[in-house]
Amino acid sequence: MLRIAAALAICAALASSAGAAYCHGKPNPNAQPNLYDINEDAPVPVRTHANGKAFRAGKPGFDFWVIHVWGTPYERGLAQGQMMKEEASAMVNGVWKFMQEQVEDAISGLPTWFREWIAQVGLEVALDLTRDLTEDFTPQRYYDEMRGLADGAGVDYETVVRIHLIGELTKGDCSLFGAWGQATPDGNMLQLRALDWNTDDVFRNQSAVLVEHPTGDESDGSHPFASVGFVGWLGVLSGYSSQKLAVSEIGIAFPDASFGEESREGVPFTFLLRSILESDDSLTAATHRIKTANRTCDLVLAVGDGKQPGPESFRAFEYSASVAINMTDYNMAPNNDTWHPKMKDVAYLGMDWDCPGYNAVLHRQLATSYRNITAATTIRDIVPIVQTGDTHVAVYDFAREHMYVSFMRHANSTVGPDSAYDRQFTRLDMPSLFNEPRPTSA
Ligand SMILES: *[C@@H]1O[C@H](CO)[C@@H](O)[C@H](O)[C@H]1NC(C)=O
Ligand SMILES: *[C@@H]1O[C@H](CO)[C@@H](O)[C@H](O)[C@H]1NC(C)=O
Ligand SMILES: *[C@@H]1O[C@H](CO)[C@@H](O)[C@H](O)[C@H]1NC(C)=O
Ligand SMILES: *[C@@H]1O[C@H](CO)[C@@H](O)[C@H](O)[C@H]1NC(C)=O
Ligand SMILES: *[C@@H]1O[C@H](CO)[C@@H](O)[C@H](O)[C@H]1NC(C)=O
Ligand SMILES: *[C@@H]1O[C@H](CO)[C@@H](O)[C@H](O)[C@H]1NC(C)=O
């Protein structure tokens, strides 16, 4: 009992639930548009493995990994671990160190008995309780892939499992929108995912798009998908699937009463998002998954489905243990005509729920580009002015099957600004990624 209570206390402390408060952040009013050309060069192959290939994409100084893995979950994890051994081990060990520091900071304000208990049992034990609370809700094949990654990279399996709970512990701010119909030049839906999360070197150094090619014989019908994230990271924060589904997410630190309760017992949201990309074939299936999941923390999720026509192609979800409310343009909450006005054919949210400063500017920029909301205008005039997406940004253009990505600057790069939203984007052709041929066995 005490242990569970303590684990819950850690999570609550890290999640900074702020009740009826408002977030006070806002973008710099002097923020400038992003005038970089969009890079359209194809990724360049640099490493191969029996079940993997690694490419560098992006112009020099803006470059990032594109990692392909094939086979069973274990084989895919092993391929990534072996092919990317140095990067994956730096990521896993570095994130674990980062999480320990975060927990120490977070608990410093908590009662003495609690700090003493942590000192006694160790952070590992305390964090592993979170794992126990999520284990029953996590598909076995994710653990198999983590096992492969650990074996391949030569890192501790338990540490790999622990770092995959970081999303549950430190949710990001972030922004999203879906725009269709009158908002876009051709009526087709465009979707944004801007991740404002962490820009420590451990993350900065490992920016990657991971393209997984399952064998197809997994029990629940997996299919190829691309996850925008980090080397050695198997959860999904952002990504696009071969079923033309794409996901966005916002961590909510300033909810209102409509969110109800949070829980620590359920599916980690980064695995839920992964299952949507990996296993769902429609927005209907994804909606069912979200509504029936044992949900945990306060979030807003969004799912786009490029196979559906305009108004049916995008839904946002107010998400917590208590609720999963599907929203589109006419009922996009929170309801505040001053700083979050409704827009026909656009559903949007900037940085947080009760967050007037960012939402007002996101609304203004969407209104300025209205009828002409495209990948180009989103990249040039929306994300850099709203200053959202410091860690990475993905813009999903379903009609053309393109994903535009930008990452924060690598620690070894001196080229360009720091934040992903100010940097050069690279256009990835998704059918080409999903059709990348498997290495022929020697
Ligand atoms: C990040 O990369 C820089 C430059 O390559 C390196 O000096 C630094 O040690 C790396 N830091 C981490 C935490 O990986
Ligand atoms: C998971 O969700 C189902 C349906 O909402 C509920 O009946 C069940 O008690 C939940 N399980 C846990 C462990 O919370
Ligand atoms: C939300 O889902 C309910 C139940 O499926 C449906 O009746 C309603 O039309 C949906 N609303 C939106 C805005 O998608
Ligand atoms: C809208 O938000 C402002 C704070 O920015 C608040 O004063 C006002 O009461 C809100 N309006 C509604 C209808 O909630
Ligand atoms: C739409 O945006 C593009 C640049 O991204 C610009 O060249 C074009 O003039 C705009 N069209 C309209 C109708 O505003
Ligand atoms: C920066 O790091 C990346 C990834 O480790 C590497 O591919 C690239 O060559 C490095 N660039 C420089 C200038 O060292």
XYZ file of C-alpha atoms and ligand atoms in Angstrom:
526
model
C 0.000 0.000 0.000
C 2.654 2.452 1.057
C 4.700 1.629 -2.012
C 1.853 2.189 -4.401
C 0.952 5.444 -2.699
C 4.527 6.600 -2.974
C 4.736 5.740 -6.667
C 1.553 7.676 -7.271
C 2.967 10.609 -5.356
C 6.052 10.680 -7.561
C 3.980 10.743 -10.698
C 1.655 13.385 -9.394
C 4.588 15.551 -8.383
C 6.125 15.267 -11.830
C 2.897 15.873 -13.667
C 2.301 19.218 -11.903
C -1.469 19.093 -11.864
C -2.458 22.703 -11.537
C -6.200 22.618 -10.926
C -8.037 25.708 -12.091
C -4.916 27.734 -12.853
C -4.068 29.249 -16.237
C -0.761 28.874 -17.995
C 0.932 32.241 -18.317
C 3.332 31.551 -21.177
C 3.053 33.214 -24.552
C 5.239 33.446 -27.652
C 7.669 36.309 -28.119
C 5.740 38.982 -30.060
C 8.861 39.586 -32.183
C 9.079 35.962 -33.380
C 10.023 35.778 -37.063
C 8.809 33.525 -39.895
C 10.892 30.489 -40.888
C 12.346 31.383 -44.299
C 14.372 28.218 -44.936
C 13.597 26.375 -48.166
C 12.162 22.953 -47.529
C 14.781 20.261 -48.093
C 13.540 17.610 -50.523
C 16.731 15.535 -50.815
C 16.184 11.812 -50.299
C 17.819 10.203 -47.228
C 21.356 8.860 -47.843
C 22.234 5.288 -46.731
C 25.059 5.039 -44.187
C 24.710 1.714 -42.300
C 23.250 -1.713 -43.000
C 22.328 -4.774 -40.966
C 20.669 -8.096 -41.859
C 17.368 -6.619 -40.614
C 18.061 -2.911 -40.817
C 19.261 0.115 -42.735
C 20.217 3.533 -41.374
C 20.129 6.714 -43.457
C 20.997 10.339 -42.773
C 18.369 12.804 -43.966
C 18.486 16.605 -44.028
C 21.072 19.097 -45.215
C 24.423 19.113 -43.352
C 23.975 20.586 -39.875
C 20.224 19.840 -39.999
C 20.684 16.115 -40.442
C 18.950 13.320 -38.509
C 18.632 9.544 -38.644
C 16.096 7.594 -40.677
C 16.272 4.043 -39.311
C 14.514 1.085 -40.938
C 14.068 -2.231 -39.126
C 12.426 -5.457 -40.335
C 11.274 -8.738 -38.791
C 9.611 -9.859 -35.592
C 9.483 -7.434 -32.656
C 12.598 -8.988 -31.110
C 14.441 -8.943 -34.461
C 13.547 -5.304 -35.033
C 14.744 -4.301 -31.576
C 17.927 -6.307 -32.028
C 18.587 -4.764 -35.450
C 18.229 -1.235 -34.100
C 20.340 -2.047 -31.039
C 23.168 -3.605 -33.041
C 23.165 -1.166 -35.955
C 22.857 1.915 -33.708
C 24.745 0.519 -30.717
C 26.598 3.683 -29.733
C 23.598 6.007 -30.154
C 21.019 3.670 -28.600
C 23.157 2.963 -25.530
C 23.873 6.695 -25.071
C 20.129 7.364 -25.301
C 19.044 4.641 -22.869
C 21.696 5.336 -20.233
C 21.443 9.097 -20.694
C 17.654 9.196 -20.343
C 17.814 7.029 -17.233
C 20.286 9.461 -15.686
C 18.045 12.357 -16.721
C 14.996 10.709 -15.132
C 16.838 10.165 -11.860
C 17.748 13.846 -11.770
C 14.174 14.838 -12.574
C 12.802 12.685 -9.789
C 15.303 14.099 -7.319
C 14.257 17.621 -8.268
C 10.586 16.757 -8.167
C 10.649 15.095 -4.765
C 12.706 17.796 -3.100
C 9.488 19.618 -2.189
C 7.723 16.518 -0.850
C 7.411 15.419 2.790
C 10.468 14.172 4.650
C 9.020 10.681 5.240
C 8.623 10.347 1.502
C 12.174 11.426 0.664
C 13.475 9.078 3.312
C 11.453 6.250 1.847
C 12.905 6.917 -1.606
C 16.393 7.006 -0.148
C 15.689 3.658 1.483
C 14.160 1.695 -1.389
C 15.863 3.474 -4.266
C 14.459 5.260 -7.269
C 14.521 2.074 -9.291
C 12.020 0.425 -6.994
C 9.801 3.477 -6.910
C 9.808 3.857 -10.684
C 9.312 0.152 -11.242
C 6.015 0.495 -9.427
C 4.850 2.698 -12.267
C 5.893 -0.055 -14.579
C 3.867 -2.577 -12.601
C 0.868 -0.299 -12.914
C 1.167 -0.192 -16.698
C 2.407 -3.705 -17.478
C -0.961 -5.405 -17.906
C -1.905 -2.760 -20.445
C 1.263 -2.971 -22.543
C 1.363 -5.506 -25.404
C 3.976 -8.233 -24.913
C 5.506 -7.505 -28.314
C 6.677 -4.070 -27.053
C 8.587 -5.803 -24.267
C 10.011 -8.252 -26.845
C 11.264 -5.358 -28.958
C 12.753 -3.660 -25.865
C 14.507 -6.961 -25.057
C 15.959 -7.060 -28.583
C 17.089 -3.452 -28.293
C 18.775 -4.139 -24.936
C 20.522 -7.264 -26.270
C 21.626 -5.496 -29.439
C 22.899 -2.308 -27.814
C 24.395 -4.107 -24.810
C 22.344 -2.176 -22.236
C 20.337 -3.276 -19.220
C 16.842 -4.468 -20.186
C 15.239 -3.085 -17.023
C 16.684 0.337 -17.813
C 15.231 0.169 -21.332
C 11.807 -0.579 -19.839
C 12.107 2.254 -17.303
C 13.048 4.917 -19.825
C 9.964 4.053 -21.855
C 7.850 5.360 -18.968
C 9.290 8.850 -19.258
C 6.259 10.025 -21.232
C 4.036 9.125 -18.284
C 6.271 11.090 -15.946
C 7.143 14.212 -17.903
C 4.449 15.161 -20.360
C 5.388 17.926 -22.791
C 3.546 21.102 -23.678
C 2.926 20.924 -27.455
C 0.469 22.095 -30.120
C -1.701 20.489 -32.749
C -4.254 21.237 -35.433
C -6.209 19.615 -38.193
C -7.372 21.827 -41.092
C -9.563 20.821 -44.044
C -12.381 22.061 -46.295
C -12.406 25.838 -46.590
C -9.241 26.192 -44.509
C -6.981 24.490 -47.063
C -6.523 25.343 -50.765
C -7.653 21.929 -52.035
C -9.982 20.953 -49.186
C -7.691 18.098 -48.137
C -6.771 17.694 -44.484
C -3.427 18.869 -43.126
C -2.306 17.953 -39.588
C 0.277 19.465 -37.242
C 2.173 17.898 -34.376
C 4.585 20.249 -32.559
C 6.498 18.684 -29.643
C 7.710 21.065 -26.930
C 9.437 18.777 -24.519
C 13.058 18.410 -23.690
C 16.131 19.741 -25.425
C 18.883 18.309 -23.203
C 21.825 16.950 -25.189
C 20.823 13.372 -24.532
C 17.692 13.922 -26.625
C 19.184 16.516 -28.963
C 21.898 14.099 -30.109
C 19.533 11.252 -31.044
C 16.879 12.740 -33.325
C 15.510 10.048 -35.594
C 12.620 8.839 -37.687
C 12.189 5.121 -36.980
C 10.458 3.157 -39.754
C 9.278 -0.242 -38.561
C 8.447 -2.981 -41.060
C 6.687 -5.771 -39.135
C 6.625 -9.241 -40.659
C 2.848 -8.952 -40.874
C 2.195 -12.203 -39.012
C 1.769 -10.581 -35.605
C -1.494 -11.588 -34.021
C -3.140 -8.167 -34.294
C -2.162 -7.303 -37.840
C 0.687 -4.833 -37.621
C 1.702 -2.788 -40.642
C 4.611 -0.440 -41.453
C 4.699 2.901 -39.652
C 7.126 5.766 -39.079
C 7.731 7.289 -35.643
C 9.365 10.705 -35.223
C 11.513 10.509 -32.104
C 14.905 9.323 -30.932
C 17.327 6.473 -31.552
C 16.604 3.743 -28.997
C 13.088 4.970 -28.233
C 10.197 2.618 -29.077
C 7.258 4.644 -27.821
C 5.440 6.972 -30.215
C 5.086 10.703 -29.708
C 4.546 11.605 -33.379
C 4.238 9.618 -36.576
C 2.453 8.440 -39.695
C 1.444 4.932 -40.759
C 1.118 3.039 -44.009
C -2.661 3.114 -43.356
C -2.423 6.935 -43.660
C -3.110 7.503 -39.981
C -1.116 10.141 -38.100
C -1.008 11.212 -34.455
C -0.538 14.399 -32.422
C -0.424 14.846 -28.637
C -0.386 17.593 -25.991
C 0.423 17.034 -22.310
C -2.074 19.011 -20.230
C -0.715 20.717 -17.125
C -3.549 23.288 -16.893
C -6.777 21.261 -17.225
C -10.254 22.339 -16.169
C -12.749 20.282 -14.200
C -14.024 18.551 -17.359
C -10.942 16.287 -17.345
C -11.997 14.520 -14.139
C -9.479 12.073 -12.702
C -6.004 10.950 -13.727
C -4.763 7.430 -13.064
C -1.390 5.724 -13.060
C -2.868 2.335 -13.884
C -3.325 1.934 -17.594
C -1.599 2.034 -20.942
C 1.322 4.489 -21.236
C 0.142 6.974 -23.838
C 3.264 6.569 -25.976
C 2.330 2.879 -26.399
C -1.300 3.750 -27.103
C -0.164 6.116 -29.875
C 2.142 3.419 -31.159
C -0.701 0.894 -31.315
C -2.767 3.385 -33.330
C 0.007 3.686 -35.906
C 1.014 0.043 -35.820
C -2.334 -1.720 -35.699
C -5.285 0.552 -36.531
C -6.544 0.916 -40.086
C -8.996 3.806 -39.645
C -9.943 6.764 -37.483
C -12.928 4.687 -36.357
C -10.609 1.957 -35.062
C -8.348 4.515 -33.386
C -11.356 6.203 -31.766
C -12.520 2.866 -30.413
C -9.044 2.187 -29.027
C -8.874 5.579 -27.304
C -12.398 5.333 -25.856
C -11.973 1.808 -24.510
C -8.374 2.125 -23.245
C -7.534 2.193 -19.565
C -6.273 5.757 -19.843
C -3.864 7.456 -17.461
C -2.950 11.141 -17.509
C -4.458 14.386 -18.822
C -3.698 14.824 -22.517
C -5.201 15.986 -25.748
C -4.604 13.534 -28.589
C -5.429 13.905 -32.252
C -5.668 11.343 -35.017
C -5.861 12.075 -38.736
C -7.005 9.576 -41.360
C -5.977 10.458 -44.912
C -8.435 7.906 -46.312
C -11.452 9.868 -45.050
C -12.966 12.968 -46.676
C -12.425 16.433 -45.092
C -14.647 16.707 -42.018
C -14.343 12.980 -41.213
C -10.563 12.909 -41.517
C -9.541 14.408 -38.152
C -10.560 14.180 -34.505
C -9.002 15.586 -31.366
C -9.659 13.889 -28.011
C -9.844 15.372 -24.541
C -8.157 12.496 -22.726
C -7.842 11.437 -19.090
C -8.588 8.387 -16.952
C -12.167 9.673 -16.689
C -12.983 10.956 -20.186
C -12.230 10.497 -23.892
C -14.205 13.228 -25.645
C -14.036 13.350 -29.449
C -13.822 16.886 -30.790
C -13.794 18.539 -34.186
C -14.128 22.117 -35.418
C -17.559 22.984 -33.960
C -17.013 21.520 -30.490
C -13.269 22.019 -30.007
C -12.774 22.902 -26.350
C -11.845 24.709 -24.178
C -14.706 27.111 -24.812
C -13.461 30.651 -24.691
C -14.359 33.040 -27.496
C -11.673 35.485 -26.407
C -8.578 33.323 -26.740
C -9.778 30.048 -28.306
C -12.450 31.001 -30.862
C -13.967 28.215 -32.918
C -12.970 28.094 -36.601
C -14.901 26.354 -39.361
C -12.928 23.363 -40.702
C -10.101 23.767 -38.182
C -9.626 22.108 -34.792
C -6.621 23.413 -32.887
C -4.965 23.687 -29.495
C -1.801 25.589 -28.592
C 0.533 24.344 -25.841
C -2.014 23.510 -23.158
C -5.712 23.601 -22.261
C -6.256 26.771 -20.209
C -3.491 28.577 -22.067
C -4.684 31.918 -23.463
C -1.298 33.317 -24.551
C -0.413 30.535 -26.986
C -3.928 29.740 -28.174
C -4.637 33.342 -29.129
C -1.520 33.492 -31.297
C -2.124 30.064 -32.855
C -5.661 31.174 -33.703
C -4.394 34.433 -35.202
C -1.852 32.643 -37.402
C -4.383 30.047 -38.556
C -6.810 32.862 -39.386
C -4.102 34.713 -41.329
C -3.357 31.642 -43.473
C -7.003 30.512 -43.678
C -7.914 29.038 -47.098
C -4.178 28.657 -47.644
C -3.166 26.420 -44.725
C -0.543 24.186 -46.320
C 2.658 22.531 -45.160
C 4.541 25.548 -46.526
C 2.469 28.163 -44.683
C 2.423 26.091 -41.479
C 6.212 25.868 -41.541
C 6.813 29.472 -42.574
C 4.076 31.414 -40.771
C 2.494 29.302 -38.044
C 4.904 27.235 -35.914
C 7.766 29.803 -35.805
C 5.404 32.647 -34.823
C 3.619 30.547 -32.201
C 7.084 29.290 -31.188
C 5.819 25.769 -30.757
C 7.764 22.579 -31.446
C 11.159 23.223 -29.890
C 12.021 19.497 -29.785
C 10.526 18.424 -33.085
C 7.731 19.312 -35.485
C 5.881 17.024 -37.904
C 3.434 18.267 -40.538
C 1.376 15.524 -42.165
C 0.186 16.178 -45.741
C -2.040 13.180 -46.350
C -3.098 13.981 -49.920
C 0.512 14.022 -51.111
C 1.661 11.380 -48.601
C 4.421 13.627 -47.309
C 5.629 14.130 -43.774
C 7.643 17.290 -43.123
C 9.941 17.089 -40.101
C 12.338 19.362 -38.270
C 14.366 18.619 -35.151
C 16.174 20.709 -32.533
C 19.828 21.372 -33.377
C 22.254 18.492 -32.726
C 24.848 19.335 -30.053
C 27.576 18.922 -32.679
C 25.925 21.346 -35.138
C 26.519 25.087 -35.238
C 24.209 25.550 -38.229
C 20.972 27.489 -37.815
C 18.773 28.362 -34.815
C 18.214 26.101 -31.843
C 14.530 25.186 -31.921
C 13.014 22.776 -34.425
C 10.313 25.305 -35.421
C 12.966 27.802 -36.580
C 15.082 25.264 -38.492
C 15.065 23.796 -41.980
C 12.360 21.170 -42.520
C 12.898 18.022 -44.564
C 10.133 16.490 -46.666
C 9.885 12.709 -46.440
C 7.972 10.726 -49.052
C 6.052 8.195 -46.992
C 5.333 5.538 -49.687
C 9.091 5.485 -50.438
C 9.848 4.914 -46.756
C 7.262 2.146 -46.396
C 8.418 0.465 -49.635
C 12.101 0.501 -48.729
C 13.272 -3.004 -49.713
C 14.332 -5.341 -46.931
C 18.060 -6.126 -47.061
C 18.646 -9.310 -49.031
C 20.245 -11.867 -46.731
C 23.814 -12.571 -47.695
C 26.103 15.212 -27.638
O 26.922 15.399 -28.755
C 28.036 16.227 -28.492
C 28.727 16.512 -29.809
O 28.847 15.369 -30.592
C 28.927 15.532 -27.480
O 30.035 16.342 -27.189
C 28.147 15.302 -26.212
O 28.921 14.548 -25.304
C 26.861 14.557 -26.500
N 26.070 14.541 -25.284
C 25.270 13.549 -24.933
C 24.597 13.659 -23.620
O 25.052 12.577 -25.673
C -9.827 -1.052 -17.273
O -10.986 -0.504 -17.874
C -12.128 -1.316 -17.758
C -13.234 -0.701 -18.585
O -13.265 0.688 -18.420
C -12.513 -1.451 -16.298
O -13.646 -2.287 -16.160
C -11.337 -2.042 -15.564
O -11.631 -2.079 -14.175
C -10.094 -1.228 -15.787
N -8.992 -1.894 -15.167
C -8.256 -1.299 -14.246
C -7.184 -2.144 -13.649
O -8.426 -0.137 -13.915
C -18.318 11.822 -31.006
O -18.681 10.456 -30.893
C -20.079 10.246 -30.747
C -20.279 8.785 -30.475
O -19.606 8.000 -31.404
C -20.813 10.730 -31.988
O -22.202 10.564 -31.829
C -20.495 12.198 -32.190
O -21.049 12.629 -33.391
C -18.988 12.425 -32.223
N -18.744 13.859 -32.270
C -17.759 14.357 -32.997
C -17.639 15.826 -32.952
O -17.003 13.670 -33.625
C -12.160 33.420 -21.117
O -10.904 33.542 -20.510
C -10.726 34.705 -19.745
C -9.308 34.679 -19.211
O -8.422 34.916 -20.251
C -11.706 34.729 -18.607
O -11.579 35.943 -17.906
C -13.110 34.600 -19.147
O -14.006 34.479 -18.078
C -13.211 33.357 -20.014
N -14.520 33.276 -20.609
C -15.249 32.191 -20.519
C -16.567 32.226 -21.205
O -14.879 31.213 -19.895
C -0.500 30.692 -50.217
O 0.791 30.581 -49.671
C 1.830 30.564 -50.623
C 3.175 30.420 -49.923
O 3.212 29.380 -49.096
C 1.854 31.863 -51.396
O 2.853 31.793 -52.381
C 0.505 32.075 -52.032
O 0.477 33.347 -52.631
C -0.600 31.997 -51.011
N -1.877 32.036 -51.699
C -2.844 32.848 -51.321
C -4.110 32.758 -52.111
O -2.722 33.609 -50.379
C 26.987 14.961 -35.783
O 26.429 13.754 -35.279
C 25.815 12.947 -36.244
C 25.148 11.805 -35.530
O 25.999 11.207 -34.612
C 26.833 12.500 -37.266
O 26.234 11.682 -38.233
C 27.414 13.719 -37.922
O 28.411 13.349 -38.822
C 27.994 14.641 -36.855
N 28.425 15.863 -37.498
C 29.575 16.450 -37.213
C 29.854 17.712 -37.942
O 30.355 15.978 -36.397
